């Protein structure tokens, strides 16, 4: 049975989704006058005749005469029906999809996802506060040594994970259940029957965002060497976070990548931030050395040229070769 959606809902989605963002996932767009142009995804061509008008939120191809709004684009490009297009775009727009979900199980999954996103957002705020307070003194000193200005720290939403119970107290205050924090990878269950403890301790924290800028995980850099503790630690795989499907800084680099037609891939969080600090905004970091096809596709959508800038040591060279 066909699902029907209220016209107001469809209108609300249209007003909250940017067609440029949606099209950019499939077409590399460049500015031309007031429009953006790219190679048409619906017919083969060598010179761009596919045009997106951000003001009117419409696309049109002067070659094959396809055209329409964001719903039409998604349906045509991915082959989904109108109902599915509405649901996908509603989700991206942060519009409550539970009221238009297909099944109670889907609705529950979606609600759970949103709860996890909220936990990440709140905890990122907690880390950020810690960085600015007395506990974050060493982390601030480290950033200063590395030449990271407060503005750049703000842009990347850097934070500090303290030792001790502070996170547990924060979670309790914020009403975040311990099990949810465990599922989010922020707490680690104890084996000996004691309560779960914070995964990230005495670390400079790098929130990792998805393509829409929502925080889905964290990376943490140890500030003081500790026996048996790795220098860098990431969130584990969670329902939100998958290393192979994420590129650090992508949502911040997208505009610059599109403008310049190129994107630089570095290995680490700090490399990414340092390059940004030195005026290179079209930079992302691969999380770990194994580069996935998913990441390659994500990059191909924002730029034609990809520059690999890994460490100049043997390990970095090998990783660069694999990535290429
Ligand atoms: Zn066309």
mmCIF file of C-alpha atoms and ligand atoms in Angstrom:
data_model
loop_
_atom_site.group_PDB
_atom_site.id
_atom_site.type_symbol
_atom_site.label_atom_id
_atom_site.label_comp_id
_atom_site.label_asym_id
_atom_site.label_seq_id
_atom_site.Cartn_x
_atom_site.Cartn_y
_atom_site.Cartn_z
ATOM 1 C CA UNK A 1 0.000 0.000 0.000
ATOM 2 C CA UNK A 2 1.279 3.412 -0.899
ATOM 3 C CA UNK A 3 2.123 5.596 2.062
ATOM 4 C CA UNK A 4 0.907 9.167 1.905
ATOM 5 C CA UNK A 5 2.645 12.047 3.569
ATOM 6 C CA UNK A 6 1.110 15.350 4.476
ATOM 7 C CA UNK A 7 2.097 18.106 2.035
ATOM 8 C CA UNK A 8 3.232 20.246 4.990
ATOM 9 C CA UNK A 9 5.665 17.519 5.993
ATOM 10 C CA UNK A 10 7.071 17.262 2.469
ATOM 11 C CA UNK A 11 7.393 21.044 2.398
ATOM 12 C CA UNK A 12 9.133 21.079 5.760
ATOM 13 C CA UNK A 13 11.671 18.545 4.540
ATOM 14 C CA UNK A 14 12.230 20.493 1.316
ATOM 15 C CA UNK A 15 12.940 23.643 3.299
ATOM 16 C CA UNK A 16 15.393 21.929 5.646
ATOM 17 C CA UNK A 17 17.423 19.884 3.181
ATOM 18 C CA UNK A 18 19.878 21.553 0.842
ATOM 19 C CA UNK A 19 19.704 20.075 -2.650
ATOM 20 C CA UNK A 20 23.391 20.955 -3.087
ATOM 21 C CA UNK A 21 24.326 18.612 -0.221
ATOM 22 C CA UNK A 22 22.235 15.794 -1.587
ATOM 23 C CA UNK A 23 23.409 16.131 -5.195
ATOM 24 C CA UNK A 24 27.018 16.485 -4.052
ATOM 25 C CA UNK A 25 26.954 12.964 -2.737
ATOM 26 C CA UNK A 26 26.704 11.762 -6.316
ATOM 27 C CA UNK A 27 28.016 14.571 -8.488
ATOM 28 C CA UNK A 28 31.127 16.680 -8.144
ATOM 29 C CA UNK A 29 29.801 20.237 -8.371
ATOM 30 C CA UNK A 30 31.692 23.423 -9.136
ATOM 31 C CA UNK A 31 30.382 26.954 -8.797
ATOM 32 C CA UNK A 32 29.441 28.777 -11.989
ATOM 33 C CA UNK A 33 27.776 32.112 -11.445
ATOM 34 C CA UNK A 34 24.840 31.637 -9.139
ATOM 35 C CA UNK A 35 24.585 27.969 -9.998
ATOM 36 C CA UNK A 36 26.666 24.863 -9.514
ATOM 37 C CA UNK A 37 27.504 22.634 -12.427
ATOM 38 C CA UNK A 38 28.801 19.108 -12.842
ATOM 39 C CA UNK A 39 28.776 16.089 -15.102
ATOM 40 C CA UNK A 40 25.245 14.778 -15.466
ATOM 41 C CA UNK A 41 24.645 11.542 -13.559
ATOM 42 C CA UNK A 42 21.796 10.665 -15.904
ATOM 43 C CA UNK A 43 23.558 10.740 -19.255
ATOM 44 C CA UNK A 44 27.147 10.358 -20.419
ATOM 45 C CA UNK A 45 28.949 13.606 -21.095
ATOM 46 C CA UNK A 46 32.398 15.174 -21.040
ATOM 47 C CA UNK A 47 31.450 18.796 -20.437
ATOM 48 C CA UNK A 48 29.090 19.638 -17.584
ATOM 49 C CA UNK A 49 25.543 20.510 -18.559
ATOM 50 C CA UNK A 50 24.029 19.429 -15.263
ATOM 51 C CA UNK A 51 23.076 22.480 -13.223
ATOM 52 C CA UNK A 52 21.896 22.984 -9.647
ATOM 53 C CA UNK A 53 20.257 26.226 -8.633
ATOM 54 C CA UNK A 54 20.713 26.631 -4.854
ATOM 55 C CA UNK A 55 18.250 29.540 -4.644
ATOM 56 C CA UNK A 56 15.406 27.668 -6.252
ATOM 57 C CA UNK A 57 16.605 24.305 -4.892
ATOM 58 C CA UNK A 58 16.164 22.731 -8.331
ATOM 59 C CA UNK A 59 18.370 20.796 -10.721
ATOM 60 C CA UNK A 60 18.263 20.728 -14.491
ATOM 61 C CA UNK A 61 20.314 19.078 -17.196
ATOM 62 C CA UNK A 62 20.618 20.949 -20.471
ATOM 63 C CA UNK A 63 21.783 17.751 -22.151
ATOM 64 C CA UNK A 64 19.098 15.201 -21.301
ATOM 65 C CA UNK A 65 16.496 17.582 -19.844
ATOM 66 C CA UNK A 66 16.150 15.772 -16.551
ATOM 67 C CA UNK A 67 15.158 18.158 -13.821
ATOM 68 C CA UNK A 68 13.214 18.714 -10.636
ATOM 69 C CA UNK A 69 13.572 19.114 -6.902
ATOM 70 C CA UNK A 70 15.573 17.234 -4.303
ATOM 71 C CA UNK A 71 13.019 14.413 -4.085
ATOM 72 C CA UNK A 72 13.048 13.936 -7.853
ATOM 73 C CA UNK A 73 16.836 13.839 -7.852
ATOM 74 C CA UNK A 74 17.090 11.209 -5.139
ATOM 75 C CA UNK A 75 14.407 9.026 -6.716
ATOM 76 C CA UNK A 76 15.938 9.239 -10.162
ATOM 77 C CA UNK A 77 19.493 8.757 -8.972
ATOM 78 C CA UNK A 78 19.000 5.948 -6.441
ATOM 79 C CA UNK A 79 15.876 4.327 -7.821
ATOM 80 C CA UNK A 80 13.877 4.681 -4.592
ATOM 81 C CA UNK A 81 10.195 5.583 -4.574
ATOM 82 C CA UNK A 82 8.757 8.817 -3.289
ATOM 83 C CA UNK A 83 7.982 7.438 0.189
ATOM 84 C CA UNK A 84 11.534 6.188 0.626
ATOM 85 C CA UNK A 85 12.972 9.481 -0.619
ATOM 86 C CA UNK A 86 10.802 11.352 1.879
ATOM 87 C CA UNK A 87 11.994 9.136 4.722
ATOM 88 C CA UNK A 88 15.664 9.394 3.809
ATOM 89 C CA UNK A 89 15.578 13.148 3.506
ATOM 90 C CA UNK A 90 13.468 13.558 6.657
ATOM 91 C CA UNK A 91 16.098 11.647 8.553
ATOM 92 C CA UNK A 92 18.854 13.885 7.212
ATOM 93 C CA UNK A 93 16.846 16.954 8.116
ATOM 94 C CA UNK A 94 16.479 15.697 11.670
ATOM 95 C CA UNK A 95 12.731 15.508 11.301
ATOM 96 C CA UNK A 96 11.153 12.902 13.545
ATOM 97 C CA UNK A 97 11.048 9.863 11.317
ATOM 98 C CA UNK A 98 9.388 7.747 13.966
ATOM 99 C CA UNK A 99 6.059 9.278 12.956
ATOM 100 C CA UNK A 100 6.601 8.032 9.417
ATOM 101 C CA UNK A 101 8.560 4.899 10.050
ATOM 102 C CA UNK A 102 7.734 1.709 8.232
ATOM 103 C CA UNK A 103 7.631 -0.570 11.231
ATOM 104 C CA UNK A 104 7.832 -0.283 15.017
ATOM 105 C CA UNK A 105 11.235 -2.006 14.930
ATOM 106 C CA UNK A 106 12.584 0.593 12.475
ATOM 107 C CA UNK A 107 11.169 3.367 14.587
ATOM 108 C CA UNK A 108 12.815 1.970 17.695
ATOM 109 C CA UNK A 109 16.155 1.578 15.932
ATOM 110 C CA UNK A 110 15.967 5.156 14.762
ATOM 111 C CA UNK A 111 15.065 6.456 18.225
ATOM 112 C CA UNK A 112 17.990 4.522 19.649
ATOM 113 C CA UNK A 113 20.368 5.985 17.083
ATOM 114 C CA UNK A 114 19.213 9.460 17.968
ATOM 115 C CA UNK A 115 19.756 8.757 21.665
ATOM 116 C CA UNK A 116 23.316 7.653 20.911
ATOM 117 C CA UNK A 117 23.919 10.795 18.847
ATOM 118 C CA UNK A 118 22.651 12.879 21.747
ATOM 119 C CA UNK A 119 25.025 11.085 24.141
ATOM 120 C CA UNK A 120 27.953 11.901 21.842
ATOM 121 C CA UNK A 121 26.907 15.525 21.569
ATOM 122 C CA UNK A 122 26.582 15.921 25.332
ATOM 123 C CA UNK A 123 29.826 14.143 26.144
ATOM 124 C CA UNK A 124 31.705 16.193 23.522
ATOM 125 C CA UNK A 125 30.444 19.246 25.406
ATOM 126 C CA UNK A 126 31.697 17.765 28.661
ATOM 127 C CA UNK A 127 35.177 17.109 27.190
ATOM 128 C CA UNK A 128 35.215 20.619 25.779
ATOM 129 C CA UNK A 129 34.425 22.077 29.185
ATOM 130 C CA UNK A 130 37.154 19.961 30.761
ATOM 131 C CA UNK A 131 39.677 21.297 28.234
ATOM 132 C CA UNK A 132 38.849 24.836 29.228
ATOM 133 C CA UNK A 133 38.899 24.159 32.974
ATOM 134 C CA UNK A 134 41.724 23.413 35.439
ATOM 135 C CA UNK A 135 41.879 19.715 34.462
ATOM 136 C CA UNK A 136 42.713 20.676 30.879
ATOM 137 C CA UNK A 137 45.845 22.662 31.630
ATOM 138 C CA UNK A 138 48.302 20.090 30.232
ATOM 139 C CA UNK A 139 46.149 19.553 27.144
ATOM 140 C CA UNK A 140 45.968 23.295 26.516
ATOM 141 C CA UNK A 141 49.735 23.547 26.902
ATOM 142 C CA UNK A 142 50.162 20.745 24.364
ATOM 143 C CA UNK A 143 47.889 22.502 21.870
ATOM 144 C CA UNK A 144 49.794 25.725 22.383
ATOM 145 C CA UNK A 145 53.102 23.948 21.743
ATOM 146 C CA UNK A 146 51.622 22.557 18.538
ATOM 147 C CA UNK A 147 50.510 26.039 17.529
ATOM 148 C CA UNK A 148 46.789 25.276 17.654
ATOM 149 C CA UNK A 149 44.875 28.486 18.280
ATOM 150 C CA UNK A 150 41.693 28.578 20.383
ATOM 151 C CA UNK A 151 39.684 29.335 17.210
ATOM 152 C CA UNK A 152 40.956 26.187 15.506
ATOM 153 C CA UNK A 153 40.428 24.174 18.686
ATOM 154 C CA UNK A 154 36.852 25.460 18.669
ATOM 155 C CA UNK A 155 36.327 24.585 15.015
ATOM 156 C CA UNK A 156 37.411 21.005 15.599
ATOM 157 C CA UNK A 157 35.574 20.939 18.953
ATOM 158 C CA UNK A 158 38.639 19.603 20.739
ATOM 159 C CA UNK A 159 38.254 18.469 24.318
ATOM 160 C CA UNK A 160 39.946 16.783 27.222
ATOM 161 C CA UNK A 161 39.034 13.497 28.881
ATOM 162 C CA UNK A 162 40.131 13.670 32.512
ATOM 163 C CA UNK A 163 41.146 10.785 34.741
ATOM 164 C CA UNK A 164 38.889 9.664 37.532
ATOM 165 C CA UNK A 165 35.180 9.784 38.060
ATOM 166 C CA UNK A 166 34.312 13.104 36.419
ATOM 167 C CA UNK A 167 32.737 11.489 33.343
ATOM 168 C CA UNK A 168 30.644 9.118 35.463
ATOM 169 C CA UNK A 169 29.386 12.047 37.511
ATOM 170 C CA UNK A 170 28.581 13.962 34.327
ATOM 171 C CA UNK A 171 26.658 11.024 32.848
ATOM 172 C CA UNK A 172 24.617 10.702 36.033
ATOM 173 C CA UNK A 173 23.887 14.423 36.056
ATOM 174 C CA UNK A 174 22.879 14.374 32.383
ATOM 175 C CA UNK A 175 20.632 11.366 32.980
ATOM 176 C CA UNK A 176 22.566 9.154 30.562
ATOM 177 C CA UNK A 177 22.243 5.480 31.551
ATOM 178 C CA UNK A 178 25.513 3.633 32.055
ATOM 179 C CA UNK A 179 24.508 0.930 29.530
ATOM 180 C CA UNK A 180 24.009 3.569 26.854
ATOM 181 C CA UNK A 181 27.441 5.060 27.557
ATOM 182 C CA UNK A 182 28.921 1.567 27.293
ATOM 183 C CA UNK A 183 27.190 1.034 23.966
ATOM 184 C CA UNK A 184 28.522 4.396 22.781
ATOM 185 C CA UNK A 185 32.017 3.146 23.626
ATOM 186 C CA UNK A 186 32.583 5.849 26.228
ATOM 187 C CA UNK A 187 32.625 3.456 29.145
ATOM 188 C CA UNK A 188 34.285 0.042 29.253
ATOM 189 C CA UNK A 189 32.644 -2.743 31.253
ATOM 190 C CA UNK A 190 34.807 -4.080 34.069
ATOM 191 C CA UNK A 191 35.453 -7.782 34.143
ATOM 192 C CA UNK A 192 35.729 -8.137 37.886
ATOM 193 C CA UNK A 193 32.204 -7.022 38.707
ATOM 194 C CA UNK A 194 33.144 -3.423 39.366
ATOM 195 C CA UNK A 195 31.265 -0.620 37.564
ATOM 196 C CA UNK A 196 32.249 0.357 34.020
ATOM 197 C CA UNK A 197 35.059 2.900 33.743
ATOM 198 C CA UNK A 198 35.856 5.652 31.183
ATOM 199 C CA UNK A 199 37.594 4.418 28.027
ATOM 200 C CA UNK A 200 39.325 7.756 27.462
ATOM 201 C CA UNK A 201 41.433 9.021 30.352
ATOM 202 C CA UNK A 202 43.965 11.859 30.347
ATOM 203 C CA UNK A 203 43.579 12.261 26.639
ATOM 204 C CA UNK A 204 43.186 15.162 24.258
ATOM 205 C CA UNK A 205 39.879 14.412 22.559
ATOM 206 C CA UNK A 206 39.056 14.722 18.873
ATOM 207 C CA UNK A 207 35.336 14.364 18.176
ATOM 208 C CA UNK A 208 34.714 12.485 14.930
ATOM 209 C CA UNK A 209 31.719 13.666 12.928
ATOM 210 C CA UNK A 210 29.727 12.083 10.141
ATOM 211 C CA UNK A 211 29.120 13.741 6.765
ATOM 212 C CA UNK A 212 26.434 15.917 8.319
ATOM 213 C CA UNK A 213 28.694 17.094 11.133
ATOM 214 C CA UNK A 214 27.049 14.999 13.852
ATOM 215 C CA UNK A 215 29.505 13.546 16.346
ATOM 216 C CA UNK A 216 29.556 9.763 16.044
ATOM 217 C CA UNK A 217 32.812 8.848 17.771
ATOM 218 C CA UNK A 218 35.999 10.088 19.369
ATOM 219 C CA UNK A 219 39.721 9.804 18.998
ATOM 220 C CA UNK A 220 41.918 10.428 22.009
ATOM 221 C CA UNK A 221 45.612 11.237 22.229
ATOM 222 C CA UNK A 222 47.420 10.323 25.403
ATOM 223 C CA UNK A 223 49.101 13.348 26.956
ATOM 224 C CA UNK A 224 51.309 11.576 29.467
ATOM 225 C CA UNK A 225 52.897 8.260 28.574
ATOM 226 C CA UNK A 226 51.248 5.426 30.428
ATOM 227 C CA UNK A 227 52.394 1.833 30.637
ATOM 228 C CA UNK A 228 50.485 -0.348 28.163
ATOM 229 C CA UNK A 229 48.250 2.471 26.932
ATOM 230 C CA UNK A 230 48.314 3.262 23.193
ATOM 231 C CA UNK A 231 49.209 6.821 22.209
ATOM 232 C CA UNK A 232 46.032 7.074 20.117
ATOM 233 C CA UNK A 233 42.745 5.440 20.944
ATOM 234 C CA UNK A 234 39.512 5.546 18.937
ATOM 235 C CA UNK A 235 35.934 4.756 19.788
ATOM 236 C CA UNK A 236 35.176 1.095 19.142
ATOM 237 C CA UNK A 237 32.777 0.138 16.356
ATOM 238 C CA UNK A 238 29.293 1.152 17.480
ATOM 239 C CA UNK A 239 25.902 1.474 15.774
ATOM 240 C CA UNK A 240 27.011 5.019 14.872
ATOM 241 C CA UNK A 241 30.698 4.682 14.266
ATOM 242 C CA UNK A 242 32.625 2.566 11.826
ATOM 243 C CA UNK A 243 36.263 3.417 11.180
ATOM 244 C CA UNK A 244 36.143 2.328 7.559
ATOM 245 C CA UNK A 245 33.142 4.509 6.823
ATOM 246 C CA UNK A 246 34.441 7.695 8.368
ATOM 247 C CA UNK A 247 36.958 10.336 7.364
ATOM 248 C CA UNK A 248 38.042 12.755 10.036
ATOM 249 C CA UNK A 249 37.251 16.365 9.146
ATOM 250 C CA UNK A 250 35.263 15.603 5.986
ATOM 251 C CA UNK A 251 32.302 17.798 6.889
ATOM 252 C CA UNK A 252 34.691 20.697 7.568
ATOM 253 C CA UNK A 253 36.750 20.133 4.419
ATOM 254 C CA UNK A 254 33.876 19.698 1.982
ATOM 255 C CA UNK A 255 33.412 23.311 0.865
ATOM 256 C CA UNK A 256 37.120 23.946 0.378
ATOM 257 C CA UNK A 257 37.512 20.625 -1.443
ATOM 258 C CA UNK A 258 34.713 21.508 -3.803
ATOM 259 C CA UNK A 259 36.109 24.978 -4.402
ATOM 260 C CA UNK A 260 39.634 23.792 -5.143
ATOM 261 C CA UNK A 261 38.698 20.512 -6.806
ATOM 262 C CA UNK A 262 41.133 18.661 -4.598
ATOM 263 C CA UNK A 263 41.344 17.122 -1.174
ATOM 264 C CA UNK A 264 44.381 16.215 0.913
ATOM 265 C CA UNK A 265 44.392 13.006 2.955
ATOM 266 C CA UNK A 266 46.680 12.809 5.972
ATOM 267 C CA UNK A 267 47.152 10.091 8.541
ATOM 268 C CA UNK A 268 46.410 11.660 11.876
ATOM 269 C CA UNK A 269 44.113 14.066 13.654
ATOM 270 C CA UNK A 270 46.910 16.465 14.477
ATOM 271 C CA UNK A 271 48.209 16.428 10.871
ATOM 272 C CA UNK A 272 44.757 17.409 9.737
ATOM 273 C CA UNK A 273 44.460 20.216 12.267
ATOM 274 C CA UNK A 274 47.996 21.480 11.589
ATOM 275 C CA UNK A 275 47.352 21.729 7.859
ATOM 276 C CA UNK A 276 44.107 23.535 8.513
ATOM 277 C CA UNK A 277 45.965 25.873 10.831
ATOM 278 C CA UNK A 278 48.360 26.646 7.978
ATOM 279 C CA UNK A 279 45.610 27.584 5.585
ATOM 280 C CA UNK A 280 44.900 24.235 3.952
ATOM 281 C CA UNK A 281 41.194 23.717 4.604
ATOM 282 C CA UNK A 282 40.569 20.878 2.139
ATOM 283 C CA UNK A 283 42.142 18.263 4.387
ATOM 284 C CA UNK A 284 40.830 15.067 5.960
ATOM 285 C CA UNK A 285 42.467 12.305 8.000
ATOM 286 C CA UNK A 286 42.044 8.598 7.428
ATOM 287 C CA UNK A 287 41.456 6.868 10.742
ATOM 288 C CA UNK A 288 44.154 4.246 10.857
ATOM 289 C CA UNK A 289 46.083 3.028 7.872
ATOM 290 C CA UNK A 290 43.598 0.794 6.051
ATOM 291 C CA UNK A 291 41.837 2.938 3.467
ATOM 292 C CA UNK A 292 38.470 1.603 2.367
ATOM 293 C CA UNK A 293 36.546 1.818 -0.863
ATOM 294 C CA UNK A 294 33.803 3.597 1.036
ATOM 295 C CA UNK A 295 36.249 6.343 2.024
ATOM 296 C CA UNK A 296 37.543 6.599 -1.542
ATOM 297 C CA UNK A 297 34.014 7.076 -2.827
ATOM 298 C CA UNK A 298 33.264 9.690 -0.202
ATOM 299 C CA UNK A 299 36.330 11.640 -1.381
ATOM 300 C CA UNK A 300 35.483 11.240 -5.061
ATOM 301 C CA UNK A 301 32.193 12.952 -4.348
ATOM 302 C CA UNK A 302 33.812 16.139 -3.082
ATOM 303 C CA UNK A 303 36.852 16.474 -5.334
ATOM 304 C CA UNK A 304 38.433 15.227 -8.537
ATOM 305 C CA UNK A 305 41.993 15.229 -7.220
ATOM 306 C CA UNK A 306 43.020 13.414 -4.071
ATOM 307 C CA UNK A 307 46.443 14.152 -2.603
ATOM 308 C CA UNK A 308 47.865 11.564 -0.235
ATOM 309 C CA UNK A 309 50.188 13.163 2.312
ATOM 310 C CA UNK A 310 51.231 10.430 4.715
ATOM 311 C CA UNK A 311 54.322 10.337 6.898
ATOM 312 C CA UNK A 312 57.595 10.187 4.996
ATOM 313 C CA UNK A 313 58.718 7.072 6.865
ATOM 314 C CA UNK A 314 58.536 3.476 5.635
ATOM 315 C CA UNK A 315 55.207 2.770 7.340
ATOM 316 C CA UNK A 316 53.706 5.934 5.936
ATOM 317 C CA UNK A 317 54.945 5.143 2.444
ATOM 318 C CA UNK A 318 53.520 1.642 2.564
ATOM 319 C CA UNK A 319 50.199 3.011 3.770
ATOM 320 C CA UNK A 320 50.196 5.609 0.998
ATOM 321 C CA UNK A 321 50.851 2.886 -1.586
ATOM 322 C CA UNK A 322 47.957 0.810 -0.299
ATOM 323 C CA UNK A 323 45.701 3.845 -0.257
ATOM 324 C CA UNK A 324 46.549 4.726 -3.865
HETATM 325 ZN ZN1 LIG B 1 21.808 14.903 -18.393
#
